[in-house]
mmCIF file of C-alpha atoms and ligand atoms in Angstrom:
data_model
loop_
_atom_site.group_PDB
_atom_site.id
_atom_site.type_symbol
_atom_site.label_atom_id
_atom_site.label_comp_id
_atom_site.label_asym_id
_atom_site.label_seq_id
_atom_site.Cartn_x
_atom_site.Cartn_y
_atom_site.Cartn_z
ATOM 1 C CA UNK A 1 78.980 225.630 -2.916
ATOM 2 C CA UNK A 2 77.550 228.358 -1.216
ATOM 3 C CA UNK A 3 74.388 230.269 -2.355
ATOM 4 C CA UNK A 4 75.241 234.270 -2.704
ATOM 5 C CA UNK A 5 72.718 236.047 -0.172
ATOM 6 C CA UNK A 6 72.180 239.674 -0.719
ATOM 7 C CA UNK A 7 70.322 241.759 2.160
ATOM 8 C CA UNK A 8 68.825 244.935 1.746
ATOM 9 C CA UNK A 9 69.447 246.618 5.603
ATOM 10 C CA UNK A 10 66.769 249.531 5.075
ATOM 11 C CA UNK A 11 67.378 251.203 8.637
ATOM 12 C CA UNK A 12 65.301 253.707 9.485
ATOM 13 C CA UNK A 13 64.169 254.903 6.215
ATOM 14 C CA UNK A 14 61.046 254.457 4.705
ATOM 15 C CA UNK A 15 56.913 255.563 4.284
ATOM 16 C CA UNK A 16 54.534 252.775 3.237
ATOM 17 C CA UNK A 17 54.080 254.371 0.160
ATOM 18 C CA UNK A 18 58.194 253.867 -0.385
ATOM 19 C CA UNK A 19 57.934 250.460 1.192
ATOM 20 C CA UNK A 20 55.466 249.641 -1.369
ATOM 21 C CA UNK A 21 56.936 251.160 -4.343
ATOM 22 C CA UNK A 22 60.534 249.304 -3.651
ATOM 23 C CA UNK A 23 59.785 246.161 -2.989
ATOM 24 C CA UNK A 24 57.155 246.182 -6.014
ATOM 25 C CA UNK A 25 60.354 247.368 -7.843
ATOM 26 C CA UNK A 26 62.740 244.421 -6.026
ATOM 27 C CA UNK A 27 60.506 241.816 -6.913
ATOM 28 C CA UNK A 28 60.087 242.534 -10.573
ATOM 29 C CA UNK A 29 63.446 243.434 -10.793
ATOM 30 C CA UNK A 30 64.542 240.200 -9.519
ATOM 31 C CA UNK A 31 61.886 237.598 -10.784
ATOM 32 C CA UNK A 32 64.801 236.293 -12.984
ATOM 33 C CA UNK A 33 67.492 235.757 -10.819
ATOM 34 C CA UNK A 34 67.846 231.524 -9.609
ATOM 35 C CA UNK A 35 70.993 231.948 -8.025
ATOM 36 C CA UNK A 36 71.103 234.481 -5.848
ATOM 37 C CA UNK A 37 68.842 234.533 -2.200
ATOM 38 C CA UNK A 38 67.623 237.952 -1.733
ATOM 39 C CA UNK A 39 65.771 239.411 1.791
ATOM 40 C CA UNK A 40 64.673 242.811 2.197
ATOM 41 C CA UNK A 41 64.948 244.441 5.965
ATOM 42 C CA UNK A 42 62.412 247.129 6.546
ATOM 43 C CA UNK A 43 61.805 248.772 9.751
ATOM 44 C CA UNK A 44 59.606 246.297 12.505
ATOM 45 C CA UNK A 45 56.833 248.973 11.767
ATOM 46 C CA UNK A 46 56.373 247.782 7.849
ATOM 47 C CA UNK A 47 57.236 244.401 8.497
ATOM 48 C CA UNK A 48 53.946 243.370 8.187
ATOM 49 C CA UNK A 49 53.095 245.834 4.872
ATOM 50 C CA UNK A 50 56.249 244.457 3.735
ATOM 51 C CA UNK A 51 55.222 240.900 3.953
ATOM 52 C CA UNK A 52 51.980 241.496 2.522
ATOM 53 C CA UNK A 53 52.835 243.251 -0.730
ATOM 54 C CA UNK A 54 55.312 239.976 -1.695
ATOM 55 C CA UNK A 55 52.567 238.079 -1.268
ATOM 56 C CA UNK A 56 50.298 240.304 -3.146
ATOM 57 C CA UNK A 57 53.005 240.150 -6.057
ATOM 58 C CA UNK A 58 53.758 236.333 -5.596
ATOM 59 C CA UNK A 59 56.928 237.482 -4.820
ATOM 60 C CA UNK A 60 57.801 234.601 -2.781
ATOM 61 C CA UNK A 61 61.509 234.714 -4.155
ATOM 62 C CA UNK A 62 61.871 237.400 -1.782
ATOM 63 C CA UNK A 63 62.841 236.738 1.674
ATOM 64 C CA UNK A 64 62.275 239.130 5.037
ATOM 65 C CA UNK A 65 64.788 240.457 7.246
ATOM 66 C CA UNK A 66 64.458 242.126 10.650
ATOM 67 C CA UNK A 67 67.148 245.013 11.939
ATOM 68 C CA UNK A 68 66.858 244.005 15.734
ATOM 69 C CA UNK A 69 65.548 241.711 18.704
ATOM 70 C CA UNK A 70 64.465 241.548 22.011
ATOM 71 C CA UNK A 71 66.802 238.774 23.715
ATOM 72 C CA UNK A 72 63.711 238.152 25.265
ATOM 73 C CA UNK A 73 60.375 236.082 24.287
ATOM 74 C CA UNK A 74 58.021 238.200 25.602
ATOM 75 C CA UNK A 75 57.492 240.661 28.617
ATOM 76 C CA UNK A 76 57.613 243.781 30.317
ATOM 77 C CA UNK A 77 60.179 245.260 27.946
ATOM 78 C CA UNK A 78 58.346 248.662 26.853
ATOM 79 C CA UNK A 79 59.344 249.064 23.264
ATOM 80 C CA UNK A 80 60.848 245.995 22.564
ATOM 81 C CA UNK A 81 59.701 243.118 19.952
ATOM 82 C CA UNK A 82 60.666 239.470 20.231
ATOM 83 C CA UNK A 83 61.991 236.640 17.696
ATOM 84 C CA UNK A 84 58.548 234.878 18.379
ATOM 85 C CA UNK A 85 56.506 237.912 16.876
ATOM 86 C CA UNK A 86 58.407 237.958 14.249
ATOM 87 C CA UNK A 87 58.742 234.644 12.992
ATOM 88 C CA UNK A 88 54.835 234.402 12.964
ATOM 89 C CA UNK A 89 55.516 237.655 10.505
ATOM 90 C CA UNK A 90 57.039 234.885 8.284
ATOM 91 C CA UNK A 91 60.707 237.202 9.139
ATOM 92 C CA UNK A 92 63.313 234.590 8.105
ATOM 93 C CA UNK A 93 66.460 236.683 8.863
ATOM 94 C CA UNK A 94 67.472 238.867 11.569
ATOM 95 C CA UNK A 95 70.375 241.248 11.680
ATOM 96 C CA UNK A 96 72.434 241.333 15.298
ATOM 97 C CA UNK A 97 75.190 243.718 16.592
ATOM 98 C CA UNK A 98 75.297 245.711 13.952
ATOM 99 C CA UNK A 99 77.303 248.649 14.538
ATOM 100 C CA UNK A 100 74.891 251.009 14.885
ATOM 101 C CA UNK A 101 73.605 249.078 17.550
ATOM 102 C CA UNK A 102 76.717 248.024 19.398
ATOM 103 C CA UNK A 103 77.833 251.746 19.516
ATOM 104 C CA UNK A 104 74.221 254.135 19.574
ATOM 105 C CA UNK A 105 72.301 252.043 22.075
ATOM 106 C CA UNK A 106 75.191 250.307 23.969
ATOM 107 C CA UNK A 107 75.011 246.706 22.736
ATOM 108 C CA UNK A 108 77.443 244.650 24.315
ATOM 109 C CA UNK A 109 79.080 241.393 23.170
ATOM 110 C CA UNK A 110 76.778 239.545 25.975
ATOM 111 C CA UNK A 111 73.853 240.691 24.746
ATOM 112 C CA UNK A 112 74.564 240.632 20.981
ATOM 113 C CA UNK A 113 75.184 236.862 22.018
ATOM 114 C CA UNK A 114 71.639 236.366 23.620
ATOM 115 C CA UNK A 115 69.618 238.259 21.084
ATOM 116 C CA UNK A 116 71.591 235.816 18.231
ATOM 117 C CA UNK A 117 70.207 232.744 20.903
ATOM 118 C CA UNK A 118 67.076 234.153 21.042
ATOM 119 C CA UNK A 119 66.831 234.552 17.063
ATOM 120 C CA UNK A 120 67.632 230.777 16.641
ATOM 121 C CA UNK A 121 65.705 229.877 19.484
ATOM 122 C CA UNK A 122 62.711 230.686 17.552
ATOM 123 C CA UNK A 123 63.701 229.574 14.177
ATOM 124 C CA UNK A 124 65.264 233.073 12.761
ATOM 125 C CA UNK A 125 68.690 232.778 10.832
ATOM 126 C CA UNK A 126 70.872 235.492 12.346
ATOM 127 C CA UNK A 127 72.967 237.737 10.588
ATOM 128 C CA UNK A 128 75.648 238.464 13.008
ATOM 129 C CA UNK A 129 77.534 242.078 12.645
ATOM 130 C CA UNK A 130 81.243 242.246 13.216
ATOM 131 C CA UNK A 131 83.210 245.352 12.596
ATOM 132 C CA UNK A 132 86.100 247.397 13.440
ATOM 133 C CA UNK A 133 86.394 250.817 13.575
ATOM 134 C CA UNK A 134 89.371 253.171 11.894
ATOM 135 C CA UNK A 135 91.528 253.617 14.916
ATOM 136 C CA UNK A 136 90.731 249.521 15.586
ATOM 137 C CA UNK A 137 92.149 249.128 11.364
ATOM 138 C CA UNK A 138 94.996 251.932 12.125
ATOM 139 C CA UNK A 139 96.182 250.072 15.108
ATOM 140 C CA UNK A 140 96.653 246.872 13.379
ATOM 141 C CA UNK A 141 93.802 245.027 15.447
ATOM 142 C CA UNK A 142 91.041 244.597 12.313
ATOM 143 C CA UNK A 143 91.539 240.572 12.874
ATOM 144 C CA UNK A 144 91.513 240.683 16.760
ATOM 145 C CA UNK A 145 88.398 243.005 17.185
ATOM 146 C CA UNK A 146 86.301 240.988 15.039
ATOM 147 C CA UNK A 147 87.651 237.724 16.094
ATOM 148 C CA UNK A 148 86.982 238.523 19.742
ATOM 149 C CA UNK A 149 83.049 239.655 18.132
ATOM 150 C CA UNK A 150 82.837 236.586 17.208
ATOM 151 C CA UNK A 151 84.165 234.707 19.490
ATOM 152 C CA UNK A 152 81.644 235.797 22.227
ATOM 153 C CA UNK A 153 78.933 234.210 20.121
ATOM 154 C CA UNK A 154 80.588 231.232 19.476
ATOM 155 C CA UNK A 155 81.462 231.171 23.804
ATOM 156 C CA UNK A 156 77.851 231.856 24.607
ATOM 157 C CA UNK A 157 75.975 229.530 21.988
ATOM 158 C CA UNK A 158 78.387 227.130 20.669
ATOM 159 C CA UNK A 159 80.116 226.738 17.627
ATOM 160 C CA UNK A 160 77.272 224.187 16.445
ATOM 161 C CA UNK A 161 75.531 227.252 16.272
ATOM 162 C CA UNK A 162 76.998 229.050 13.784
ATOM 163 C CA UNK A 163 75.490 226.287 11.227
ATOM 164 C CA UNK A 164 72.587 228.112 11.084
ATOM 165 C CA UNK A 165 73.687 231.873 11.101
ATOM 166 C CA UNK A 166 75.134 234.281 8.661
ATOM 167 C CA UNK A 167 78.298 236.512 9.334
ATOM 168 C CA UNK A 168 78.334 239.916 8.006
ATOM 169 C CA UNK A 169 82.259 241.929 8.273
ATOM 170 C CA UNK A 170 81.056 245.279 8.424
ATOM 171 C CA UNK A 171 84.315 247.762 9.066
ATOM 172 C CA UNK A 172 82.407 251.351 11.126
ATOM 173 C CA UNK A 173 84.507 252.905 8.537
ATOM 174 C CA UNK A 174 83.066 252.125 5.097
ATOM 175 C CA UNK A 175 79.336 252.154 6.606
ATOM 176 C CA UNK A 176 77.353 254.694 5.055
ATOM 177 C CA UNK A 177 80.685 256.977 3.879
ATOM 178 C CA UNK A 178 81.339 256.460 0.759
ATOM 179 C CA UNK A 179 84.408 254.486 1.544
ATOM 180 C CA UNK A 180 84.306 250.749 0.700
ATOM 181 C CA UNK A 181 86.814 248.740 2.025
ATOM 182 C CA UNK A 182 89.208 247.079 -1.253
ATOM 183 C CA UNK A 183 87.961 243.884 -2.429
ATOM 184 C CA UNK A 184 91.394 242.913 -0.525
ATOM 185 C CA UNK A 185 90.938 244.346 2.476
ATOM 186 C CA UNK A 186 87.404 242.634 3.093
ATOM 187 C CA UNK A 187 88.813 239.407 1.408
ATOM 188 C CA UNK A 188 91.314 239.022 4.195
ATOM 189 C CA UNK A 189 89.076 239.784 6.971
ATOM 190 C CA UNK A 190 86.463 237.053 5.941
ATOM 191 C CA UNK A 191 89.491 234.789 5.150
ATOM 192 C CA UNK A 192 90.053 235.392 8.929
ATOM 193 C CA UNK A 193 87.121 234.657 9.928
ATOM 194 C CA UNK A 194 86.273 231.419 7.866
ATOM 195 C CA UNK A 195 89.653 230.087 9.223
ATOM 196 C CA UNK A 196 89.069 230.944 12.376
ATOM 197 C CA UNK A 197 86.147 228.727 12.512
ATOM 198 C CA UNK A 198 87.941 226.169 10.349
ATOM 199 C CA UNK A 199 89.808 225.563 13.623
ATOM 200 C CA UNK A 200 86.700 224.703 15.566
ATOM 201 C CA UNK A 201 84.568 222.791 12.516
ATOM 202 C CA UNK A 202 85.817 222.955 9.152
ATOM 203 C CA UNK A 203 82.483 221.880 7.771
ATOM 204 C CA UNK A 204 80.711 224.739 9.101
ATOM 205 C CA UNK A 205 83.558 227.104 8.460
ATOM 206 C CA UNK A 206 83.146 225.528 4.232
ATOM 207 C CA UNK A 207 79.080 226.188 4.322
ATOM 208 C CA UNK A 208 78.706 229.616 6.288
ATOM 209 C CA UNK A 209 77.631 232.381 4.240
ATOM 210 C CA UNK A 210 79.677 235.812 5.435
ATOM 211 C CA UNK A 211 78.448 238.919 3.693
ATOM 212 C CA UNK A 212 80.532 242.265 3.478
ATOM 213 C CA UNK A 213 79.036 245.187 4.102
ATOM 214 C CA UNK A 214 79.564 249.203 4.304
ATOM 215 C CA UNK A 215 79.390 250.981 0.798
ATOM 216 C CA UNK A 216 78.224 248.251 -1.415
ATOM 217 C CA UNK A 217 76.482 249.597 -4.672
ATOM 218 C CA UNK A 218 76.687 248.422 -8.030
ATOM 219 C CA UNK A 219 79.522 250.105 -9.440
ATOM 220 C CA UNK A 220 81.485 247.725 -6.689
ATOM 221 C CA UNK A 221 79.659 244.769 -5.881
ATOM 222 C CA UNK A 222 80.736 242.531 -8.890
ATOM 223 C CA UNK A 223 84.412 242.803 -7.757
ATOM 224 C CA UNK A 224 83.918 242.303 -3.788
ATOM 225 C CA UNK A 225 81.221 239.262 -4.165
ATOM 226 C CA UNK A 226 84.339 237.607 -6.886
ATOM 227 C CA UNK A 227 86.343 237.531 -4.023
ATOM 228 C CA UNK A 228 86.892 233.783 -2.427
ATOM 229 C CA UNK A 229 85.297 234.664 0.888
ATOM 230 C CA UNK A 230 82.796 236.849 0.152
ATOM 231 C CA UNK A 231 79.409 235.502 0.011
ATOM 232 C CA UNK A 232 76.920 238.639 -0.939
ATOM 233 C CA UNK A 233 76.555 241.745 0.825
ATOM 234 C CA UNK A 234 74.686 243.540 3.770
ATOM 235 C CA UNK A 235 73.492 246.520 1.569
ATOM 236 C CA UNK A 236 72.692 249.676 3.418
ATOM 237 C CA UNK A 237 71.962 252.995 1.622
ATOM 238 C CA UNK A 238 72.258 251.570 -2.090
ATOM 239 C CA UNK A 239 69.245 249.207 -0.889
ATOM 240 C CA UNK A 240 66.661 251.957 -0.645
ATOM 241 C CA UNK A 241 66.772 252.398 -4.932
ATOM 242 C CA UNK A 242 65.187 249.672 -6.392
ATOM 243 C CA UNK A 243 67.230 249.687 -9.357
ATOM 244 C CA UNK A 244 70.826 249.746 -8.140
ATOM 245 C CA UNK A 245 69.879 247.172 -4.907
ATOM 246 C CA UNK A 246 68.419 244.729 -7.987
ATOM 247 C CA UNK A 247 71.925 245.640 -10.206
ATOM 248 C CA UNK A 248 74.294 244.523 -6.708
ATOM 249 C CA UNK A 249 71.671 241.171 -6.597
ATOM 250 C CA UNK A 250 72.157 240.606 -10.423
ATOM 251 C CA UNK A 251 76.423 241.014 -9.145
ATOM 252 C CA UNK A 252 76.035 238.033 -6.868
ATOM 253 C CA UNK A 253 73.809 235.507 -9.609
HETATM 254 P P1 13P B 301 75.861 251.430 3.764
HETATM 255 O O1 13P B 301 75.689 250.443 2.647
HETATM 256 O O2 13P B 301 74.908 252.582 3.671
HETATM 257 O O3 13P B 301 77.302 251.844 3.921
HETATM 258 O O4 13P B 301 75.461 250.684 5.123
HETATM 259 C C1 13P B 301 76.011 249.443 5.386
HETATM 260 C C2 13P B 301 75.298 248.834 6.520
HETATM 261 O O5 13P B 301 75.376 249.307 7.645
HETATM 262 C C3 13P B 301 74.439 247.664 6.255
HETATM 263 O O6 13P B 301 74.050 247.048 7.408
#
């Protein structure tokens, strides 16, 4: 049986005063919930404030989540941050390829593979991002786009890998429009995917946890996590509102 995992992907929103004020909201919100594993993804910036105020509210229930990585442990890499930094943050998820980062800052499949190494490498439990985009869905290739996304992982690090990692099928099109894919259309994409790695290791195909994401909010979460593949969600711009993130975590309990 696998445990639903929600994950709040906060982007680049949010002052410490808002960091503060939603995750104070999060935690109380959630205190109840047993069933559901819930992480919160600020920006690297309020990482630390982040981790600090669940402390400060014993909120240990609460998990953190990073956006990004440096493929590399440490360096000359102006601007970067590594896995190592922030696992000694106590970050216990990271978030690689997502779309934003594949298509704004040129992430390729090679290096979305070595920053998902370098996340395990140092004890982080990546969240890898796979996605098609309209044309990609109007051309018929949803299956083969993602497929080949993930198959570039699984070529670089091993399938063994993916025992410790969390998918997330995030189609460009529903991200932050409004448009959620149908509880059908994302069912048959993770279907996909869980088969796919079926093929390889059915064990690990039966225990990985793949998320949907792009327009989840709590009018819609309820009948996407029902689905038989579906194993939480990757929650962009409902996360930032305390109240509606904590109604899409009470969807997946
Ligand atoms: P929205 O929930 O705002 O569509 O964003 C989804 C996303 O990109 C999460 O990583």
């Amino acid at each position: 049986m696998r445990q639903k995992l929600v994950v709040g992907n906060w982007k680049m929103h949010g002052s410490r005063a808002q960091v503060r004020q939603l995750i104070e909201g999060v935690a109380t919100g959630s205190a109840g919930l047993s069933n559901v594993e819930i992480a919160v993804g600020p920006t690297f910036l309020h990482i630390g404030l982040a981790a600090e105020i669940c402390a400060g509210k014993g909120a240990d229930h609460l998990k953190l989540a990073a956006q990004n990585l440096s493929a590399e442990p440490q360096g000359a890499f102006t601007g970067e941050v590594s896995a190592p930094m922030l696992a000694e943050y106590g970050v216990n998820y990271v978030i690689v390829g997502h779309s934003e980062r594949r298509e704004i800052f040129a992430e390729t499949n090679q290096v979305v593979a070595a920053k998902f190494k370098a996340a395990q490498a140092s004890g982080l439990i990546p969240i890898l991002c796979v996605g098609e985009s309209l044309a990609q869905r109007q051309a018929g290739t949803s299956a083969e786009v993602v497929l080949m996304q993930l198959n570039a992982v699984i070529e670089a690090a091993g399938i063994a890998a993916l025992q410790s990692a969390v998918l997330a099928y995030e189609p460009l099109w529903a991200i932050g429009t409004g448009k959620t894919a149908s509880k059908e259309q994302a069912q048959e994409i993770h279907r996909v995917l869980r088969e796919h790695i079926a093929k390889s290791n059915t064990a690990i195909a039966q225990s990985i946890r793949i998320l949907y994401g792009g327009s989840v909010k709590a009018a819609n979460a309820t009948e996407l996590f029902s689905q038989a593949d579906i194993d939480g969600g990757l929650v962009g711009g409902a996360s930032l509102k305390a109240e509606e993130f904590v109604s899409i975590c009470k969807s997946a309990d």
